[in-house]
Tab-separated table of N, CA, C and O in Angstrom:
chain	number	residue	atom	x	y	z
A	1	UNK	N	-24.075	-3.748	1.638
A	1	UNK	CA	-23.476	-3.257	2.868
A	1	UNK	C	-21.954	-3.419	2.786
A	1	UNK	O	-21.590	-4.490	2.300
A	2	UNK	N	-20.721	-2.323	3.275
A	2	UNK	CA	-20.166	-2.522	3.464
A	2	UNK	C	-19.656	-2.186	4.839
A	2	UNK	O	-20.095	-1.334	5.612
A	3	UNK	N	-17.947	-3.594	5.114
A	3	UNK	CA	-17.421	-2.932	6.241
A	3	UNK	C	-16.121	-2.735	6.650
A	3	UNK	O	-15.407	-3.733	6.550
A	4	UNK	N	-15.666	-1.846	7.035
A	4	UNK	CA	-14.712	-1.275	7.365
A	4	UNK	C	-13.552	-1.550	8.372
A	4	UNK	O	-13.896	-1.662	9.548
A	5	UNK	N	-12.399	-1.658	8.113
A	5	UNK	CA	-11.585	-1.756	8.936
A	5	UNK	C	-10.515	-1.407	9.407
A	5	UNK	O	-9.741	-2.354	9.540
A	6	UNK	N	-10.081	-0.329	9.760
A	6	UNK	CA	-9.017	0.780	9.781
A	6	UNK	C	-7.394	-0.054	10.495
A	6	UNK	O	-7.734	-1.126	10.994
A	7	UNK	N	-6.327	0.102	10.599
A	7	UNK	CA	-5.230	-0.139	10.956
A	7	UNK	C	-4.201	0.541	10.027
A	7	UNK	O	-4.319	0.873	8.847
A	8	UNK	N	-2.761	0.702	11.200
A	8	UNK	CA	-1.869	1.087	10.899
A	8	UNK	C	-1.328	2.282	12.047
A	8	UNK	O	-0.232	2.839	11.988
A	9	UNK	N	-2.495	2.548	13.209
A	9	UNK	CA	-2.266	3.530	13.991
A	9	UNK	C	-0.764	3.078	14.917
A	9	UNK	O	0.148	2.251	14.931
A	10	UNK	N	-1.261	4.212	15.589
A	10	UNK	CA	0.259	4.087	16.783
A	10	UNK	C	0.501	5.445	17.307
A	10	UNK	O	-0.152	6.488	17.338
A	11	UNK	N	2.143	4.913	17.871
A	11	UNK	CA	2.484	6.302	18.638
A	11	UNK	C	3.719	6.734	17.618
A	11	UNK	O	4.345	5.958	16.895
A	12	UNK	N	3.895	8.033	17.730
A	12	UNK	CA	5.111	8.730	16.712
A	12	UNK	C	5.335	9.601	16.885
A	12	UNK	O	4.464	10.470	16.861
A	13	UNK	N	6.912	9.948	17.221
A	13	UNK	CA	7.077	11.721	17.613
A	13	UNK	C	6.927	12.639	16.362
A	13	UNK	O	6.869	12.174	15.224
A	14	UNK	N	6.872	13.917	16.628
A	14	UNK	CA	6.261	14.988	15.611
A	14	UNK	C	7.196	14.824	15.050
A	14	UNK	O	8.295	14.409	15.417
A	15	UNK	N	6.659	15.282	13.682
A	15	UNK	CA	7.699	15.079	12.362
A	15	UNK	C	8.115	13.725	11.689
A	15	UNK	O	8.979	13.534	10.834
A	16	UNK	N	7.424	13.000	12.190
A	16	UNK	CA	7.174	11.384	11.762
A	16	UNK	C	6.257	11.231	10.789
A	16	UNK	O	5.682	12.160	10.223
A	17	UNK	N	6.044	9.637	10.497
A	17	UNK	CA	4.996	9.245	9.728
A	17	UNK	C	4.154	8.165	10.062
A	17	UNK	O	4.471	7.272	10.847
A	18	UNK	N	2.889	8.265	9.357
A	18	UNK	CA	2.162	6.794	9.827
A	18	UNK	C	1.423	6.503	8.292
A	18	UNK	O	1.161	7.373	7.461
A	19	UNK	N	1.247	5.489	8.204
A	19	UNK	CA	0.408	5.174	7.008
A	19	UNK	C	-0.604	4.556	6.983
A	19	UNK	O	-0.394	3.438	6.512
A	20	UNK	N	-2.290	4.820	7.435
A	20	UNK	CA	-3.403	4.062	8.070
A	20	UNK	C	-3.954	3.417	6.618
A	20	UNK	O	-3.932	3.954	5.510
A	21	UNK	N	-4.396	2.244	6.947
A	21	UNK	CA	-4.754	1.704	5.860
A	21	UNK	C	-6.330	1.140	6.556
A	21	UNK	O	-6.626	0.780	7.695
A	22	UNK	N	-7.419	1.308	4.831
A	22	UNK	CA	-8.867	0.793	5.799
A	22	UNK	C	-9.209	-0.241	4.414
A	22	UNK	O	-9.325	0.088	3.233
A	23	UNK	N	-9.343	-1.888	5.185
A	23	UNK	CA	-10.028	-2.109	4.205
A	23	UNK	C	-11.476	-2.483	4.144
A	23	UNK	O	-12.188	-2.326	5.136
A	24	UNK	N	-11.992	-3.020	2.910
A	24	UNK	CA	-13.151	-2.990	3.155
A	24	UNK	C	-13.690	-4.541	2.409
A	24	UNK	O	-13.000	-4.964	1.481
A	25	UNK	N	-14.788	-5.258	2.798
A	25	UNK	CA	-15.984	-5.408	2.448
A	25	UNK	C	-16.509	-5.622	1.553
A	25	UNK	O	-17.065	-4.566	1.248
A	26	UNK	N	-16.809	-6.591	0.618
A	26	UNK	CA	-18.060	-5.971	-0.172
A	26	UNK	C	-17.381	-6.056	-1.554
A	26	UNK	O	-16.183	-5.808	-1.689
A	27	UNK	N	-18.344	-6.485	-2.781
A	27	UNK	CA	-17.471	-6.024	-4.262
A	27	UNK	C	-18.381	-5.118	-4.801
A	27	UNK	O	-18.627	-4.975	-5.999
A	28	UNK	N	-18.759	-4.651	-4.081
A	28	UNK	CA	-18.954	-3.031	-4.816
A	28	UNK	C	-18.102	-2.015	-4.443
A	28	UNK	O	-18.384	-0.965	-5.020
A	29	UNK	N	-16.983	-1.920	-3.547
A	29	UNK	CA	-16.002	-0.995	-3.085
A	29	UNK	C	-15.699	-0.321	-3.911
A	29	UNK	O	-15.652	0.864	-3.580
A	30	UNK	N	-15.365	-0.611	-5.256
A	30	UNK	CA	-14.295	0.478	-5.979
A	30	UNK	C	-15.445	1.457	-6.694
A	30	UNK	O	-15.267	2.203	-7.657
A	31	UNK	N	-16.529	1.263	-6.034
A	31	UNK	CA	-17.677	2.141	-6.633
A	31	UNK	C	-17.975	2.986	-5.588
A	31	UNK	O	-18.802	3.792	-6.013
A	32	UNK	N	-17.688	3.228	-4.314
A	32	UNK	CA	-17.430	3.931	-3.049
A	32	UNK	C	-16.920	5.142	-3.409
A	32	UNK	O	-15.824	4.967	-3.942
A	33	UNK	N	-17.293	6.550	-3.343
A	33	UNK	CA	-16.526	7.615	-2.576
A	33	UNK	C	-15.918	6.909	-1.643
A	33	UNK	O	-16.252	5.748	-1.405
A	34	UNK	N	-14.785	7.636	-0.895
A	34	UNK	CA	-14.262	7.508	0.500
A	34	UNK	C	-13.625	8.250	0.939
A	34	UNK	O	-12.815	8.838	0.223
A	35	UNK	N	-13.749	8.584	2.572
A	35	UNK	CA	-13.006	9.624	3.171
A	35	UNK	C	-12.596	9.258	4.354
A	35	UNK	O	-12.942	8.128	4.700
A	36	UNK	N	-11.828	10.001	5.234
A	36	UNK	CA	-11.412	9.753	6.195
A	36	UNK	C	-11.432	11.230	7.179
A	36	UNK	O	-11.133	12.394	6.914
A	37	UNK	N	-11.995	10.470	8.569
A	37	UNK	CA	-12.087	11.453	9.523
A	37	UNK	C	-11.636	11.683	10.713
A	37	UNK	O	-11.499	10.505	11.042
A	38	UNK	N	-11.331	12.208	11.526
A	38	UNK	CA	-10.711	12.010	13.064
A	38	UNK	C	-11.112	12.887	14.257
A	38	UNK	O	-11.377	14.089	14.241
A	39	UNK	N	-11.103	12.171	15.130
A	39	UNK	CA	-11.600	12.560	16.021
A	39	UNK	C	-10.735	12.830	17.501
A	39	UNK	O	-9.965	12.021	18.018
A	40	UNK	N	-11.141	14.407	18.107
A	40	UNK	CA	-9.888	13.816	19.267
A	40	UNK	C	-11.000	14.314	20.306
A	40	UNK	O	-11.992	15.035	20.199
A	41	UNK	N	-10.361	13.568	21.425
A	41	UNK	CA	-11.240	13.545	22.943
A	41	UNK	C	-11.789	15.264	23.076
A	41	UNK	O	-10.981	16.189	22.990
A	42	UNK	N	-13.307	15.484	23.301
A	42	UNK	CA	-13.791	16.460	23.211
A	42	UNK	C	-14.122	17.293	22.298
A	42	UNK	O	-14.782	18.279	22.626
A	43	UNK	N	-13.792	17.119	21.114
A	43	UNK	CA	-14.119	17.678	19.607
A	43	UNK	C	-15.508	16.565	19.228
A	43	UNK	O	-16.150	15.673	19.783
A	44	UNK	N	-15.460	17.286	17.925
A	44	UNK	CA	-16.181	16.983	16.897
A	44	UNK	C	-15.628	16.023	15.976
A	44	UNK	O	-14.508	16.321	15.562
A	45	UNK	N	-16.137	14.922	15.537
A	45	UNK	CA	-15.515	13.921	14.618
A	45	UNK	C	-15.659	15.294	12.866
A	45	UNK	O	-16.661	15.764	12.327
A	46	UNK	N	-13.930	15.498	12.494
A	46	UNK	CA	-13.871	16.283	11.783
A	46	UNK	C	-12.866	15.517	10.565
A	46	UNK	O	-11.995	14.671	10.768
A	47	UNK	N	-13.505	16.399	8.612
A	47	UNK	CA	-12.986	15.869	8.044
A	47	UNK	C	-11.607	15.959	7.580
A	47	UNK	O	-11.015	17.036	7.634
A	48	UNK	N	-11.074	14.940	7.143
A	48	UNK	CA	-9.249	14.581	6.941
A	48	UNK	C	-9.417	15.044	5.177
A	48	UNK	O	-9.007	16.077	4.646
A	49	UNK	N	-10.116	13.957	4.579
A	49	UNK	CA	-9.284	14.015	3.216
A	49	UNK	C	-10.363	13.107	2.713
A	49	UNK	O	-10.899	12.277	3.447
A	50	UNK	N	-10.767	13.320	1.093
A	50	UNK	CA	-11.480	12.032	0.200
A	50	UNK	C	-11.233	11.544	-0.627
A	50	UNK	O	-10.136	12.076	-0.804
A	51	UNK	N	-11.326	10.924	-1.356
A	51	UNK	CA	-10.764	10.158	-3.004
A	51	UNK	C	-12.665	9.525	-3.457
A	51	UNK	O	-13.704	9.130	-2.927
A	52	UNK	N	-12.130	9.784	-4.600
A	52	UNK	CA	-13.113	9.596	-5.554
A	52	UNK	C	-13.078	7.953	-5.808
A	52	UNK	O	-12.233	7.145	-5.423
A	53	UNK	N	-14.133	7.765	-6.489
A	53	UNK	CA	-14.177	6.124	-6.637
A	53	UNK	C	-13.147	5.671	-7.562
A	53	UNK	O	-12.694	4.531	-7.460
A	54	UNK	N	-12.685	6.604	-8.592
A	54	UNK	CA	-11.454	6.055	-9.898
A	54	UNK	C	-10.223	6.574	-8.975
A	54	UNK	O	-9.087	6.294	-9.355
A	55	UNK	N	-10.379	7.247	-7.894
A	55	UNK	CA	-9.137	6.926	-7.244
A	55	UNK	C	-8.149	8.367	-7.707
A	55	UNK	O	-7.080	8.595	-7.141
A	56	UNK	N	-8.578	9.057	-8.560
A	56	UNK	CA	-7.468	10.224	-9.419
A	56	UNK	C	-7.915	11.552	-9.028
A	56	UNK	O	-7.461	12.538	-9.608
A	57	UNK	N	-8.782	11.659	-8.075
A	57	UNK	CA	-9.563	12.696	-7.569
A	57	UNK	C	-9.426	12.755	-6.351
A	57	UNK	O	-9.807	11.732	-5.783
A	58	UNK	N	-8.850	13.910	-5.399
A	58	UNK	CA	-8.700	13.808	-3.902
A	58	UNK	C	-9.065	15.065	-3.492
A	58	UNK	O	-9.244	16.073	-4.174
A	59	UNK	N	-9.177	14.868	-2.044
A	59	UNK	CA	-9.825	16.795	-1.543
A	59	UNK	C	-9.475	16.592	-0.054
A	59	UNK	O	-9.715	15.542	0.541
A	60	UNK	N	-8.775	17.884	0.617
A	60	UNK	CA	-8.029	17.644	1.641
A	60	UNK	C	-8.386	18.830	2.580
A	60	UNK	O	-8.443	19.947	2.065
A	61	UNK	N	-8.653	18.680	4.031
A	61	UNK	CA	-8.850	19.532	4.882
A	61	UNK	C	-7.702	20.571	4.319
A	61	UNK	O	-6.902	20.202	3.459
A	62	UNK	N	-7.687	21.928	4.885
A	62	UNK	CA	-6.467	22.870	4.844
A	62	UNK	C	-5.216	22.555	6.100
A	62	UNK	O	-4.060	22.976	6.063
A	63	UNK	N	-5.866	21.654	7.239
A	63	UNK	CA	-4.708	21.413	7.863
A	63	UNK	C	-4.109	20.691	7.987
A	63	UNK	O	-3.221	20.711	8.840
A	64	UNK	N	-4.385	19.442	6.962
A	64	UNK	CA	-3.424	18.755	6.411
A	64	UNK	C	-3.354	18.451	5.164
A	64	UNK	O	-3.367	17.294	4.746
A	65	UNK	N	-3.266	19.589	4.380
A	65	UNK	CA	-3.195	19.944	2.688
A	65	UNK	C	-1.315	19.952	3.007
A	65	UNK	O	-0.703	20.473	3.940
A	66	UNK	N	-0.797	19.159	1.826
A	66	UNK	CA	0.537	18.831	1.970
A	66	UNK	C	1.022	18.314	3.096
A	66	UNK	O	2.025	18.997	3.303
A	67	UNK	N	0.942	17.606	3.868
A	67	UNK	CA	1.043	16.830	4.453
A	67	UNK	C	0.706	15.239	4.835
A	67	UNK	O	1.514	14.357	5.128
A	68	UNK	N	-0.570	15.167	4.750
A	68	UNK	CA	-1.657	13.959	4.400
A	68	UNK	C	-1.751	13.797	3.009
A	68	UNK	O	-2.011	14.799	2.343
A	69	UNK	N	-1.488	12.071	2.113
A	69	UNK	CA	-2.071	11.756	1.242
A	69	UNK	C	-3.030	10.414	1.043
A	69	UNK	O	-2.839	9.224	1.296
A	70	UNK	N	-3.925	11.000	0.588
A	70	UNK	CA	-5.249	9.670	0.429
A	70	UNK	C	-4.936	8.995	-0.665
A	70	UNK	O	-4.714	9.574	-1.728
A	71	UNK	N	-4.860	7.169	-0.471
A	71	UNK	CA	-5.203	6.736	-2.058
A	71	UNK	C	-5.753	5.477	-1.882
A	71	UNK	O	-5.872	5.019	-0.746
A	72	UNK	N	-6.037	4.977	-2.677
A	72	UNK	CA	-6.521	3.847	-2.862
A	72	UNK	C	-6.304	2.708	-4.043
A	72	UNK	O	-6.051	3.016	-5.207
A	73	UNK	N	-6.426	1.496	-3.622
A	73	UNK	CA	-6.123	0.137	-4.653
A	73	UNK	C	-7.396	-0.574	-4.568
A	73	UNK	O	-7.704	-1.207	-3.558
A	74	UNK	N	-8.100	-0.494	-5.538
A	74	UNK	CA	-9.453	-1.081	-5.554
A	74	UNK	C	-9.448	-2.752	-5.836
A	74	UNK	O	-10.136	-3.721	-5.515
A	75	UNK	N	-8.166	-2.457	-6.685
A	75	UNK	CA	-8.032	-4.192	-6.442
A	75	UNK	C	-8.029	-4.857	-4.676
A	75	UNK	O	-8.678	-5.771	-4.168
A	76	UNK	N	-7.267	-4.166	-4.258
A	76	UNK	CA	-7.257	-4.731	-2.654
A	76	UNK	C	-8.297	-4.407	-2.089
A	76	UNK	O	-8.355	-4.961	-0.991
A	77	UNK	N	-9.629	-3.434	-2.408
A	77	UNK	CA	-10.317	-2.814	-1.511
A	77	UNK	C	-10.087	-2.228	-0.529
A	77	UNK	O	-10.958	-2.149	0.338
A	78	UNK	N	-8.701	-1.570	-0.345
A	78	UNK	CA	-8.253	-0.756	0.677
A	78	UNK	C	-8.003	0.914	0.198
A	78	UNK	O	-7.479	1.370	-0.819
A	79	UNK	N	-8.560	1.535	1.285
A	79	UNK	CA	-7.886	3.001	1.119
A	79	UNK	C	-6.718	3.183	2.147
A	79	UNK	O	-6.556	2.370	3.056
A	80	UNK	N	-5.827	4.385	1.958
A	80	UNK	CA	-4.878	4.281	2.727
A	80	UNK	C	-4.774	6.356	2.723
A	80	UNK	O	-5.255	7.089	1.859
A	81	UNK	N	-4.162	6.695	3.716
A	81	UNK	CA	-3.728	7.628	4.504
A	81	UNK	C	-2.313	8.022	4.790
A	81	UNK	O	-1.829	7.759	5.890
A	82	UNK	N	-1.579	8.674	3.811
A	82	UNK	CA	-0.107	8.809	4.258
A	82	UNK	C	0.163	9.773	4.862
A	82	UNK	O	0.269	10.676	4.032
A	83	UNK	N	0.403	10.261	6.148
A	83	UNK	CA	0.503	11.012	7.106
A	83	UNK	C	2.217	11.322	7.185
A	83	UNK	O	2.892	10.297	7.283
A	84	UNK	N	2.831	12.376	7.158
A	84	UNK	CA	3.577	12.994	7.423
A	84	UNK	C	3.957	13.817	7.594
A	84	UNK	O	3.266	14.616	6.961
A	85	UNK	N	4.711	14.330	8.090
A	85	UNK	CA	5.735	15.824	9.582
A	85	UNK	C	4.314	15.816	10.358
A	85	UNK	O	3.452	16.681	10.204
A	86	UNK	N	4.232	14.898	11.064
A	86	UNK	CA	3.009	14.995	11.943
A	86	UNK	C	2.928	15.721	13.147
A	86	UNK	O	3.897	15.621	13.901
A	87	UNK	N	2.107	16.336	13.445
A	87	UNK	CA	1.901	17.234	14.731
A	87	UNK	C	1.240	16.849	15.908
A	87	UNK	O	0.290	16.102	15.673
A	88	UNK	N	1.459	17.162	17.359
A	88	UNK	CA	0.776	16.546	18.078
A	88	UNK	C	-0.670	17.585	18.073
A	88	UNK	O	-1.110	17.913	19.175
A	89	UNK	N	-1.127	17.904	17.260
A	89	UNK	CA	-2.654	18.120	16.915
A	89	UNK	C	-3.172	17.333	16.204
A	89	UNK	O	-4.357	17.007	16.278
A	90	UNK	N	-2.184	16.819	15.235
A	90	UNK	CA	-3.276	15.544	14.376
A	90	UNK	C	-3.552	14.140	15.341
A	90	UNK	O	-4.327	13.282	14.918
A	91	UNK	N	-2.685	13.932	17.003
A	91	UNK	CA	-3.331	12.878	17.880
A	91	UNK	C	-4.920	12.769	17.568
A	91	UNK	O	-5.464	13.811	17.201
A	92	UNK	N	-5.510	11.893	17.652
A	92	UNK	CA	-6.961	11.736	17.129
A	92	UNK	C	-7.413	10.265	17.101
A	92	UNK	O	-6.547	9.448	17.411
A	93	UNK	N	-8.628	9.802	16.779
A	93	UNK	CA	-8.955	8.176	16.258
A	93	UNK	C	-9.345	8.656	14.687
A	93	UNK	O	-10.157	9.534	14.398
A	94	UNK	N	-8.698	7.996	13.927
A	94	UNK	CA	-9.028	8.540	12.715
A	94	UNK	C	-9.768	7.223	12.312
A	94	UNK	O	-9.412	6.104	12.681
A	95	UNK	N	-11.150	7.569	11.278
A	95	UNK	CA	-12.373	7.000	10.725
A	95	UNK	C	-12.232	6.751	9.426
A	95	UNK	O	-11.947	7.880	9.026
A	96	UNK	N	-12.231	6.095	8.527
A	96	UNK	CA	-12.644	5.797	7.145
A	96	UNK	C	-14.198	5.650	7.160
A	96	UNK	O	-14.997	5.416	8.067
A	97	UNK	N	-14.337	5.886	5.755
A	97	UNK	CA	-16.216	5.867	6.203
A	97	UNK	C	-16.490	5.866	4.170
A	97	UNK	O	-15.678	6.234	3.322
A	98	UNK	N	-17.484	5.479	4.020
A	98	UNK	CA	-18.024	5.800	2.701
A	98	UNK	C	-18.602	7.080	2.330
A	98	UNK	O	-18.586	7.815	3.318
A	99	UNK	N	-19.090	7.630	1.346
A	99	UNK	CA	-20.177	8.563	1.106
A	99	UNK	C	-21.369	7.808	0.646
A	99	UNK	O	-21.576	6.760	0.032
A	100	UNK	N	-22.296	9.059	1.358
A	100	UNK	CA	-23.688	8.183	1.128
A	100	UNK	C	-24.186	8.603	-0.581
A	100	UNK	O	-24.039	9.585	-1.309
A	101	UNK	N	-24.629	7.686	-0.660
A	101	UNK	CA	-25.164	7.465	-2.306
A	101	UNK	C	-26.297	9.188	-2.256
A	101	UNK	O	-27.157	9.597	-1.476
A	102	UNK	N	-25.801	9.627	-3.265
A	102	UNK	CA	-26.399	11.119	-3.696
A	102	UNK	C	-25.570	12.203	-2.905
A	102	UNK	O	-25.455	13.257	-3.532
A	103	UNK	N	-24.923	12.174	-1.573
A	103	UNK	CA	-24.322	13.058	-1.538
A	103	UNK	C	-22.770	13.345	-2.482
A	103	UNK	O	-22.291	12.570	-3.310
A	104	UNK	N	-22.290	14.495	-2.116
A	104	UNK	CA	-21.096	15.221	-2.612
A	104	UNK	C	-20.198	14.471	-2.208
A	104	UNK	O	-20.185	13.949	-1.093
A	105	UNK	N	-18.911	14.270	-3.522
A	105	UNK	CA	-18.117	12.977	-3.542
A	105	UNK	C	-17.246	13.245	-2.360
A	105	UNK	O	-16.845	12.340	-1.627
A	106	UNK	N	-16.937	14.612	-2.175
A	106	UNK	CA	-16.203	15.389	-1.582
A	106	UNK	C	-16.380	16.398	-0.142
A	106	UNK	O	-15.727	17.283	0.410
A	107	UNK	N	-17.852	15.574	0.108
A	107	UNK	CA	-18.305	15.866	1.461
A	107	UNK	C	-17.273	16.386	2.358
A	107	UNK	O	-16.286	15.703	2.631
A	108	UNK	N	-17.480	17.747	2.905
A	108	UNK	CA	-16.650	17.641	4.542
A	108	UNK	C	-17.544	17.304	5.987
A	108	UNK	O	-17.013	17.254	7.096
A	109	UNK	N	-18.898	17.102	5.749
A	109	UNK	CA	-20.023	16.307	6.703
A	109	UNK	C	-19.779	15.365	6.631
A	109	UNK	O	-19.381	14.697	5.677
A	110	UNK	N	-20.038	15.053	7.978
A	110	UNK	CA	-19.838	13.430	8.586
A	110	UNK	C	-21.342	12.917	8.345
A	110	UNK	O	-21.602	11.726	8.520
A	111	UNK	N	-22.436	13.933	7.897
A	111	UNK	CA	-23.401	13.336	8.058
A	111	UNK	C	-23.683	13.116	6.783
A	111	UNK	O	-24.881	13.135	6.502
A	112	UNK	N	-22.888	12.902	5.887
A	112	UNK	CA	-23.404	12.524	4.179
A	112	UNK	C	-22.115	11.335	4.109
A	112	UNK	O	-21.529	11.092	3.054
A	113	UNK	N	-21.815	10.703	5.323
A	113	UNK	CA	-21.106	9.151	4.877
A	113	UNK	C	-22.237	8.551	5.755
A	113	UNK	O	-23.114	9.109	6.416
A	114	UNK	N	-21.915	7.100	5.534
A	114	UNK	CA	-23.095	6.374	5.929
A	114	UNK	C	-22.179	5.125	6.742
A	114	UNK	O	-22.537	4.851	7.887
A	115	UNK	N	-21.019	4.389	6.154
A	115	UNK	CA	-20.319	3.535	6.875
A	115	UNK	C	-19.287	3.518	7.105
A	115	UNK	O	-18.418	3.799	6.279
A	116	UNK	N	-19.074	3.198	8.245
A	116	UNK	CA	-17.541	3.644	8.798
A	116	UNK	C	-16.944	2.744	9.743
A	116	UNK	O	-17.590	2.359	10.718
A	117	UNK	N	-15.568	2.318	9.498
A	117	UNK	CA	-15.035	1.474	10.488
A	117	UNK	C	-15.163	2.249	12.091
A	117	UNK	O	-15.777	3.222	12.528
A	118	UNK	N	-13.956	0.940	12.821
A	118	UNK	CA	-14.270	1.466	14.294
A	118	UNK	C	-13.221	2.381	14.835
A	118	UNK	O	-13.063	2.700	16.014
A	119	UNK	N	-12.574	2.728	13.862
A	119	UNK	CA	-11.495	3.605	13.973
A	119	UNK	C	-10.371	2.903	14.300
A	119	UNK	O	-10.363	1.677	14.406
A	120	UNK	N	-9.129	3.823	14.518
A	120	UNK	CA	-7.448	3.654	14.669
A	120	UNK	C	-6.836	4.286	15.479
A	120	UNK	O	-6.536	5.239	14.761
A	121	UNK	N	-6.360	4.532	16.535
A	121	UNK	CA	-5.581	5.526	17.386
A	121	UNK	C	-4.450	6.281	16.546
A	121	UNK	O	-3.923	5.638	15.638
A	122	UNK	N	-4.083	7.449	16.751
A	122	UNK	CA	-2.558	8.012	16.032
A	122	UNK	C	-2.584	8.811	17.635
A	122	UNK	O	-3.484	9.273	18.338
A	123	UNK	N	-1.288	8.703	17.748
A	123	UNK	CA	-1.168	10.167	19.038
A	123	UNK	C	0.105	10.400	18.795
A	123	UNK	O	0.828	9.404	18.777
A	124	UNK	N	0.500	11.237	18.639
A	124	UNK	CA	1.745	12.506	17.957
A	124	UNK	C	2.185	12.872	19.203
A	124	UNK	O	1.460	13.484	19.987
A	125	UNK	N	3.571	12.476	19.509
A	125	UNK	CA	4.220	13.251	21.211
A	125	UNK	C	4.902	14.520	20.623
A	125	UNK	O	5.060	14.722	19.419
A	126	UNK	N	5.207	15.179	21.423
A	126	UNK	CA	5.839	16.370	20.924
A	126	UNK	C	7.493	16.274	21.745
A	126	UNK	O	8.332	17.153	21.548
């Protein structure tokens, strides 16, 4: 089992940055897919971005392709989220979460991760 713990959120005017960091749990981590997801009041919890377990492999929504970067230090067991020229559309609770064992490393379903912290606030003023 692992578990999750997201930080680094906040408030930031557009065109800013934030850098969410999730760590985790567990010494099997650096054997984890991982992705990250967000959610804003009345939507659908939708996907951000993933990294592969060696960490050299990433896959990124289109609306924050160049903008958002995923990475990770397996020594620390943390993934991290570099968010920048942020928009007040990316406001959201953003999720770290694993992939579930047999699905696609690169899932954009929320329903092929299996654990996930309790999320992070970001809200983008304009």
């Amino acid at each position: 089992q692992v578990q999750l713990v997201e930080s680094g959120g906040g408030l930031v005017q557009a065109g800013g940055s934030l850098r969410l960091a999730c760590a985790a749990s567990g010494r099997t981590f650096s054997s984890y897919n991982m992705g990250w997801f967000r959610q804003a009041p009345g939507w659908e919890r939708d996907f951000v971005a993933a990294i592969y377990w060696t960490g050299r492999v990433t896959y990124y929504a289109d609306s924050v392709k160049g903008r958002f970067t995923i990475s990770r230090d397996n020594a620390e067991n943390t993934v991290y989220l570099q968010m920048n020229s942020l928009k007040p559309e990316d406001t959201a609770v953003y999720y770290c979460a694993t992939v579930r064992a047999g699905s696609r490393w690169n899932s954009v379903s929320r329903y092929d991760y299996d654990y996930w912290g309790q999320g992070t606030q970001v809200t983008v003023s304009s």
